[in-house]
Coordinates of C-alpha atoms and ligand atoms in Angstrom, one line a residue:
X1 CA 6.9 25.0 -2.2
X2 CA 7.9 28.5 -3.2
X3 CA 10.5 27.6 -5.8
X4 CA 8.2 25.8 -8.2
X5 CA 5.5 28.5 -8.1
X6 CA 8.1 31.2 -9.0
X7 CA 9.1 28.9 -11.8
X8 CA 5.4 28.8 -12.9
X9 CA 5.5 32.5 -13.6
X10 CA 8.5 31.9 -15.9
X11 CA 6.4 29.1 -17.5
X12 CA 3.4 31.3 -18.1
X13 CA 5.5 33.7 -20.1
X14 CA 6.4 30.8 -22.5
X15 CA 2.8 29.4 -22.9
X16 CA 1.8 29.3 -26.6
X17 CA 5.3 28.7 -27.9
X18 CA 4.6 25.0 -28.3
X19 CA 1.8 22.6 -27.5
X20 CA 3.6 19.4 -28.0
X21 CA 7.0 17.9 -28.9
X22 CA 8.0 17.1 -32.4
X23 CA 5.6 19.5 -33.9
X24 CA 3.6 16.7 -35.4
X25 CA 0.3 17.6 -33.7
X26 CA -1.2 20.2 -36.0
X27 CA -4.4 20.3 -34.1
X28 CA -2.8 21.5 -30.9
X29 CA -0.4 24.0 -32.3
X30 CA -2.9 26.9 -32.0
X31 CA -3.7 25.8 -28.4
X32 CA -7.4 25.5 -29.3
X33 CA -9.0 22.8 -27.2
X34 CA -12.0 22.1 -29.4
X35 CA -9.9 21.3 -32.4
X36 CA -8.0 18.6 -30.6
X37 CA -11.0 17.0 -29.0
X38 CA -11.7 13.4 -30.0
X39 CA -15.4 13.6 -30.6
X40 CA -17.9 11.2 -29.2
X41 CA -18.8 10.0 -32.6
X42 CA -15.2 9.0 -33.4
X43 CA -15.5 6.5 -30.5
X44 CA -18.9 5.2 -31.6
X45 CA -20.9 7.2 -29.1
X46 CA -22.6 10.3 -30.3
X47 CA -24.8 11.1 -27.4
X48 CA -23.4 14.6 -26.5
X49 CA -26.8 16.3 -27.2
X50 CA -28.6 14.1 -24.8
X51 CA -26.1 13.7 -22.0
X52 CA -27.0 14.9 -18.5
X53 CA -23.3 15.3 -17.6
X54 CA -20.2 16.3 -19.6
X55 CA -16.7 15.4 -18.4
X56 CA -13.9 17.5 -19.9
X57 CA -10.8 15.4 -19.4
X58 CA -7.3 16.8 -20.3
X59 CA -3.8 15.4 -20.1
X60 CA -0.3 16.8 -20.9
X61 CA 1.0 14.1 -23.1
X62 CA 0.1 13.6 -26.8
X63 CA -2.5 11.3 -28.4
X64 CA 0.1 8.7 -29.2
X65 CA 0.9 8.0 -25.6
X66 CA -0.6 5.1 -23.6
X67 CA -2.0 7.7 -21.2
X68 CA -4.3 8.9 -23.9
X69 CA -5.2 5.3 -24.8
X70 CA -6.2 4.9 -21.2
X71 CA -8.3 8.0 -21.3
X72 CA -10.1 6.8 -24.4
X73 CA -10.8 3.5 -22.6
X74 CA -12.3 5.5 -19.7
X75 CA -14.5 7.4 -22.0
X76 CA -15.7 4.2 -23.7
X77 CA -16.5 2.5 -20.4
X78 CA -18.3 5.5 -18.9
X79 CA -20.4 6.3 -22.0
X80 CA -21.4 2.7 -22.5
X81 CA -22.3 2.1 -18.9
X82 CA -24.3 5.3 -18.5
X83 CA -25.9 4.8 -22.0
X84 CA -24.4 8.1 -23.1
X85 CA -25.8 10.0 -20.1
X86 CA -22.3 11.0 -19.1
X87 CA -20.4 12.3 -22.2
X88 CA -16.5 12.4 -22.0
X89 CA -14.6 14.9 -24.1
X90 CA -10.9 14.1 -24.3
X91 CA -8.0 16.6 -24.7
X92 CA -4.3 15.8 -25.0
X93 CA -1.0 17.7 -25.4
X94 CA -1.8 20.2 -22.7
X95 CA -4.6 21.7 -24.7
X96 CA -6.5 22.5 -21.5
X97 CA -3.2 23.6 -19.7
X98 CA -0.3 22.1 -17.8
X99 CA -0.7 19.7 -14.9
X100 CA -0.8 22.5 -12.3
X101 CA -3.3 24.6 -14.3
X102 CA -5.6 21.7 -14.9
X103 CA -5.5 20.8 -11.1
X104 CA -6.5 24.4 -10.4
X105 CA -9.3 24.1 -12.9
X106 CA -10.5 21.0 -11.1
X107 CA -10.6 22.9 -7.8
X108 CA -12.7 25.6 -9.5
X109 CA -14.8 22.9 -11.2
X110 CA -14.2 24.5 -14.6
X111 CA -12.7 21.1 -15.8
X112 CA -13.7 17.7 -14.5
X113 CA -10.8 15.3 -15.0
X114 CA -7.0 15.4 -15.3
X115 CA -4.3 12.8 -14.8
X116 CA -1.0 14.4 -13.6
X117 CA 2.2 12.9 -12.4
X118 CA 2.4 12.9 -8.6
X119 CA 5.3 15.3 -8.7
X120 CA 3.3 18.5 -9.3
X121 CA 0.6 17.2 -7.0
X122 CA 3.0 17.6 -4.1
X123 CA 2.3 21.4 -4.4
X124 CA -1.3 20.6 -3.3
X125 CA -0.8 17.7 -0.9
X126 CA 2.7 17.7 0.4
X127 CA 2.8 14.0 1.3
X128 CA 2.6 13.1 -2.4
X129 CA 6.3 14.0 -2.4
X130 CA 7.1 10.6 -0.9
X131 CA 6.2 8.7 -4.2
X132 CA 8.9 10.8 -6.0
X133 CA 11.7 9.8 -3.6
X134 CA 14.5 8.6 -5.9
X135 CA 14.8 4.8 -6.1
X136 CA 11.9 4.2 -3.8
X137 CA 10.2 1.5 -5.9
X138 CA 12.4 -1.3 -7.3
X139 CA 9.9 -2.3 -10.0
X140 CA 6.4 -1.7 -11.3
X141 CA 4.8 -4.6 -9.4
X142 CA 5.9 -3.3 -6.1
X143 CA 4.7 0.2 -7.1
X144 CA 1.3 -1.2 -8.0
X145 CA 1.0 -2.9 -4.6
X146 CA 1.9 0.1 -2.6
X147 CA -0.1 2.6 -4.7
X148 CA -3.2 0.4 -4.9
X149 CA -3.0 -0.5 -1.2
X150 CA -3.7 1.3 2.1
X151 CA -0.9 3.9 1.7
X152 CA -2.0 4.9 -1.8
X153 CA -5.7 5.2 -0.6
X154 CA -4.7 7.3 2.4
X155 CA -3.1 9.9 0.1
X156 CA -5.9 9.9 -2.3
X157 CA -8.3 10.7 0.6
X158 CA -6.2 13.8 1.4
X159 CA -7.1 15.3 -2.0
X160 CA -10.6 16.0 -0.9
X161 CA -9.4 18.8 1.3
X162 CA -8.1 20.3 -2.0
X163 CA -11.5 20.0 -3.8
X164 CA -10.3 17.0 -5.8
X165 CA -11.1 13.3 -5.7
X166 CA -8.4 10.7 -6.6
X167 CA -10.0 7.8 -8.3
X168 CA -7.1 5.6 -9.3
X169 CA -3.4 5.4 -9.8
X170 CA -2.1 5.0 -13.4
X171 CA 1.4 4.8 -14.6
X172 CA 3.9 7.3 -16.0
X173 CA 6.8 5.0 -15.3
X174 CA 10.5 4.9 -14.5
X175 CA 12.2 8.1 -15.5
X176 CA 15.4 8.1 -17.7
X177 CA 17.7 10.9 -18.7
X178 CA 18.3 12.5 -22.1
X179 CA 20.6 15.3 -23.0
X180 CA 22.3 17.0 -25.9
X181 CA 25.9 17.2 -24.4
X182 CA 27.4 13.8 -23.5
X183 CA 26.6 10.3 -22.4
X184 CA 25.6 10.0 -18.8
X185 CA 27.0 6.8 -17.2
X186 CA 27.9 7.8 -13.7
X187 CA 26.8 10.3 -11.1
X188 CA 29.7 12.6 -12.0
X189 CA 28.3 12.9 -15.6
X190 CA 25.4 15.0 -14.2
X191 CA 27.9 17.8 -13.4
X192 CA 27.0 21.1 -15.1
X193 CA 24.1 19.8 -17.1
X194 CA 21.1 22.2 -17.3
X195 CA 18.1 19.9 -16.9
X196 CA 14.4 20.6 -17.0
X197 CA 12.6 19.1 -14.0
X198 CA 8.9 18.8 -13.2
X199 CA 7.6 21.5 -10.9
X200 CA 8.5 19.8 -7.6
X201 CA 11.0 20.9 -5.0
X202 CA 12.4 17.5 -4.2
X203 CA 13.2 16.9 -7.9
X204 CA 14.9 20.2 -8.0
X205 CA 17.0 19.7 -4.9
X206 CA 18.0 16.1 -5.9
X207 CA 19.3 17.1 -9.3
X208 CA 21.2 20.1 -7.7
X209 CA 22.8 17.6 -5.3
X210 CA 23.9 15.6 -8.2
X211 CA 25.7 18.6 -9.6
X212 CA 23.2 19.5 -12.4
X213 CA 21.6 22.9 -12.9
X214 CA 17.9 22.0 -12.7
X215 CA 15.1 24.3 -14.0
X216 CA 11.5 23.5 -13.3
X217 CA 9.2 24.0 -16.2
X218 CA 5.8 22.9 -17.4
X219 CA 5.9 19.9 -19.8
X220 CA 4.4 21.9 -22.7
X221 CA 7.5 24.2 -22.8
X222 CA 10.0 21.4 -22.7
X223 CA 10.4 20.5 -26.4
X224 CA 11.1 24.1 -27.4
X225 CA 13.4 24.6 -24.4
X226 CA 15.5 21.7 -25.6
X227 CA 15.3 22.8 -29.3
X228 CA 16.5 26.3 -28.5
X229 CA 19.2 25.0 -26.0
X230 CA 17.6 26.7 -23.0
X231 CA 18.1 23.3 -21.3
X232 CA 20.6 20.6 -22.1
X233 CA 18.3 17.8 -21.2
X234 CA 15.4 16.4 -19.3
X235 CA 14.2 13.2 -17.7
X236 CA 11.0 11.2 -18.5
X237 CA 10.0 7.6 -19.1
X238 CA 11.0 6.0 -22.4
X239 CA 7.5 6.1 -23.9
X240 CA 7.3 9.8 -23.5
X241 CA 10.9 10.4 -24.8
X242 CA 10.0 8.4 -28.0
X243 CA 6.4 9.4 -28.5
X244 CA 7.0 13.1 -28.0
X245 CA 9.8 13.0 -30.5
X246 CA 12.5 14.1 -28.0
X247 CA 15.1 12.2 -30.2
X248 CA 14.8 15.1 -32.6
X249 CA 16.5 17.4 -30.2
X250 CA 18.5 15.1 -27.9
X251 CA 21.4 12.9 -28.7
X252 CA 22.1 10.9 -25.5
X253 CA 19.8 8.6 -23.5
X254 CA 20.6 6.9 -20.2
X255 CA 18.4 4.3 -18.5
X256 CA 18.9 5.9 -15.1
X257 CA 15.5 4.7 -13.8
X258 CA 16.1 7.2 -11.0
X259 CA 12.5 7.5 -9.9
X260 CA 9.2 5.8 -10.6
X261 CA 6.5 8.3 -11.6
X262 CA 2.9 7.5 -10.9
X263 CA -0.1 9.2 -12.5
X264 CA -3.2 9.9 -10.5
X265 CA -6.7 10.0 -12.1
X266 CA -8.2 13.1 -10.6
X267 CA -11.8 14.4 -10.7
X268 CA -13.2 17.7 -9.5
X269 CA -14.8 17.0 -6.2
X270 CA -17.7 19.4 -6.8
X271 CA -18.5 17.5 -10.1
X272 CA -18.1 14.1 -8.4
X273 CA -20.4 15.1 -5.5
X274 CA -23.0 16.3 -8.1
X275 CA -23.2 12.7 -9.6
X276 CA -25.9 10.2 -8.4
X277 CA -24.3 7.4 -6.3
X278 CA -24.7 4.9 -9.2
X279 CA -22.7 7.2 -11.5
X280 CA -20.0 7.8 -8.8
X281 CA -19.5 4.0 -8.8
X282 CA -19.3 3.9 -12.6
X283 CA -16.7 6.6 -12.9
X284 CA -14.6 5.2 -10.0
X285 CA -14.6 1.6 -11.4
X286 CA -14.0 2.9 -15.0
X287 CA -10.9 4.9 -13.8
X288 CA -9.6 1.7 -12.1
X289 CA -10.3 -0.6 -15.1
X290 CA -9.0 1.9 -17.7
X291 CA -5.9 2.3 -15.4
X292 CA -5.2 -1.4 -15.6
X293 CA -5.3 -1.2 -19.3
X294 CA -3.2 1.9 -19.4
X295 CA -0.5 0.3 -17.2
X296 CA -0.4 -2.7 -19.5
X297 CA -0.1 -0.5 -22.6
X298 CA 2.6 1.7 -20.9
X299 CA 4.7 -1.3 -20.0
X300 CA 4.5 -2.7 -23.5
X301 CA 5.5 0.6 -24.9
X302 CA 8.5 1.0 -22.5
X303 CA 9.7 -2.5 -23.4
X304 CA 9.4 -2.0 -27.2
X305 CA 10.6 1.5 -27.8
X306 CA 14.3 1.3 -26.8
X307 CA 15.3 0.0 -30.1
X308 CA 13.3 2.7 -31.9
X309 CA 15.2 5.4 -30.0
X310 CA 18.4 3.9 -31.3
X311 CA 17.0 3.7 -34.8
X312 CA 16.3 7.4 -34.5
X313 CA 20.0 8.0 -33.8
X314 CA 20.2 8.4 -30.1
X315 CA 23.2 7.0 -28.3
X316 CA 22.0 4.6 -25.6
X317 CA 23.9 4.3 -22.3
X318 CA 23.1 1.5 -19.9
X319 CA 23.6 2.6 -16.3
X320 CA 25.1 0.0 -14.0
X321 CA 23.6 -0.9 -10.6
X322 CA 26.8 0.4 -9.0
X323 CA 26.3 3.8 -10.7
X324 CA 22.7 3.9 -9.6
X325 CA 23.5 3.2 -6.0
X326 CA 26.2 5.9 -6.1
X327 CA 23.5 8.3 -7.3
X328 CA 21.2 7.1 -4.5
X329 CA 23.9 7.7 -1.9
X330 CA 24.4 11.3 -3.2
X331 CA 20.7 12.2 -3.0
X332 CA 20.1 10.5 0.3
X333 CA 20.5 13.7 2.4
X334 CA 17.9 15.4 0.3
X335 CA 15.5 12.5 0.8
X336 CA 16.2 12.6 4.6
X337 CA 15.4 16.3 4.6
X338 CA 12.1 15.8 2.8
X339 CA 11.2 12.8 5.0
X340 CA 11.5 15.1 8.0
X341 CA 9.3 17.7 6.4
X342 CA 6.6 15.3 5.5
X343 CA 6.8 13.3 8.8
X344 CA 9.2 10.5 9.4
X345 CA 6.6 8.2 10.9
X346 CA 4.6 8.3 7.7
X347 CA 7.7 7.9 5.5
X348 CA 8.8 4.9 7.5
X349 CA 5.4 3.4 6.9
X350 CA 5.8 3.9 3.2
X351 CA 9.2 2.2 3.2
X352 CA 7.7 -0.7 5.3
X353 CA 4.9 -1.1 2.7
X354 CA 7.6 -1.2 -0.1
X355 CA 9.4 -3.9 1.8
X356 CA 6.3 -6.0 2.4
X357 CA 5.3 -5.6 -1.3
X358 CA 8.7 -6.7 -2.4
X359 CA 8.4 -9.9 -0.3
X360 CA 5.0 -10.6 -1.7
X361 CA 5.9 -10.2 -5.3
X362 CA 9.1 -12.2 -5.2
Ligands
KDG1 O1 -0.3 14.3 -18.6 C1 0.8 14.2 -17.7 C2 1.9 15.0 -18.1 O2 1.4 16.3 -18.2 C3 3.1 15.1 -17.2 O3 2.9 14.7 -15.9 C4 4.3 14.4 -17.9 O4 6.0 13.4 -16.7 C5 5.6 14.4 -17.2 C6 6.4 15.7 -17.1 O5 7.6 15.5 -17.2 O6 5.9 16.8 -16.9

């Protein structure tokens, strides 16, 4: 766990350079949270003055992303079902901080909700690393089954020890590679590429094993790092690559699909415990319902946006199954090492759950 926290110190020195990719979000450029807030009245509910509870909810991606659409859906459901007694303020583009900072704010109960990828969550609950094992999930339907099933619930329960409550799994999606140097078609093409990774040791080690030079970095610093050439590339789902305008600073896209990245809808445990039972049920159900909507929107975006990347001038490389399985073979020793660290019995259970889910969705 040490490597990523050292990297966070590096990250902090860069905070403020950029709040979002593409520079199109004027409201977030000065890092002021209040300016980026989508007010209650914009969404038809202007009950802030009378609300008994306020939820400040922040995400790292911008307000074009299906993650933000999902958050607005959560807001609508909760405000409607509590008749405005819970007011939800929404913040995007890292206005409240990066994934790690927002999780720390939840622990301190200075922020109520965030929806990070599982990768940085592994710094809080180590077992979350398993969901970031390369090539673990073959498709979204299998991921849904495992995450929404017993295994997923068991990991959410572990968050309580960290003063957070996990209310639902949402979707970031299959991660693909972009870079500014050359097309990546085979495992060999990773050689020498300086790649930004999420703040997660497994990601770091896996890319190192592939021959790349990985640098962990908070998402908010990524656009500038690519623009200034501090890194050659990065990996994220298609929706993020397009909606954050990465095509402005990256020439090559490859559909590596090397890992499926879930989001987790997190709430401060202290805040959750302070809610009456009826409201706990409302926020939990709203997180699940908004999550279903978010997954749908995300999948639509991921299907539709490939053509748009090409129109923006990116060179698209389709990665073959053979090349993917070569990549999987190369990173297998890293997976084995992390499986031992997390506990092989648990990891075996996860693989069994994946197999079962595969059989049931076929
Ligand atoms: O809101 C979530 C994002 O902050 C983040 O998890 C995006 O996948 C991501 C990344 O690469 O940091």
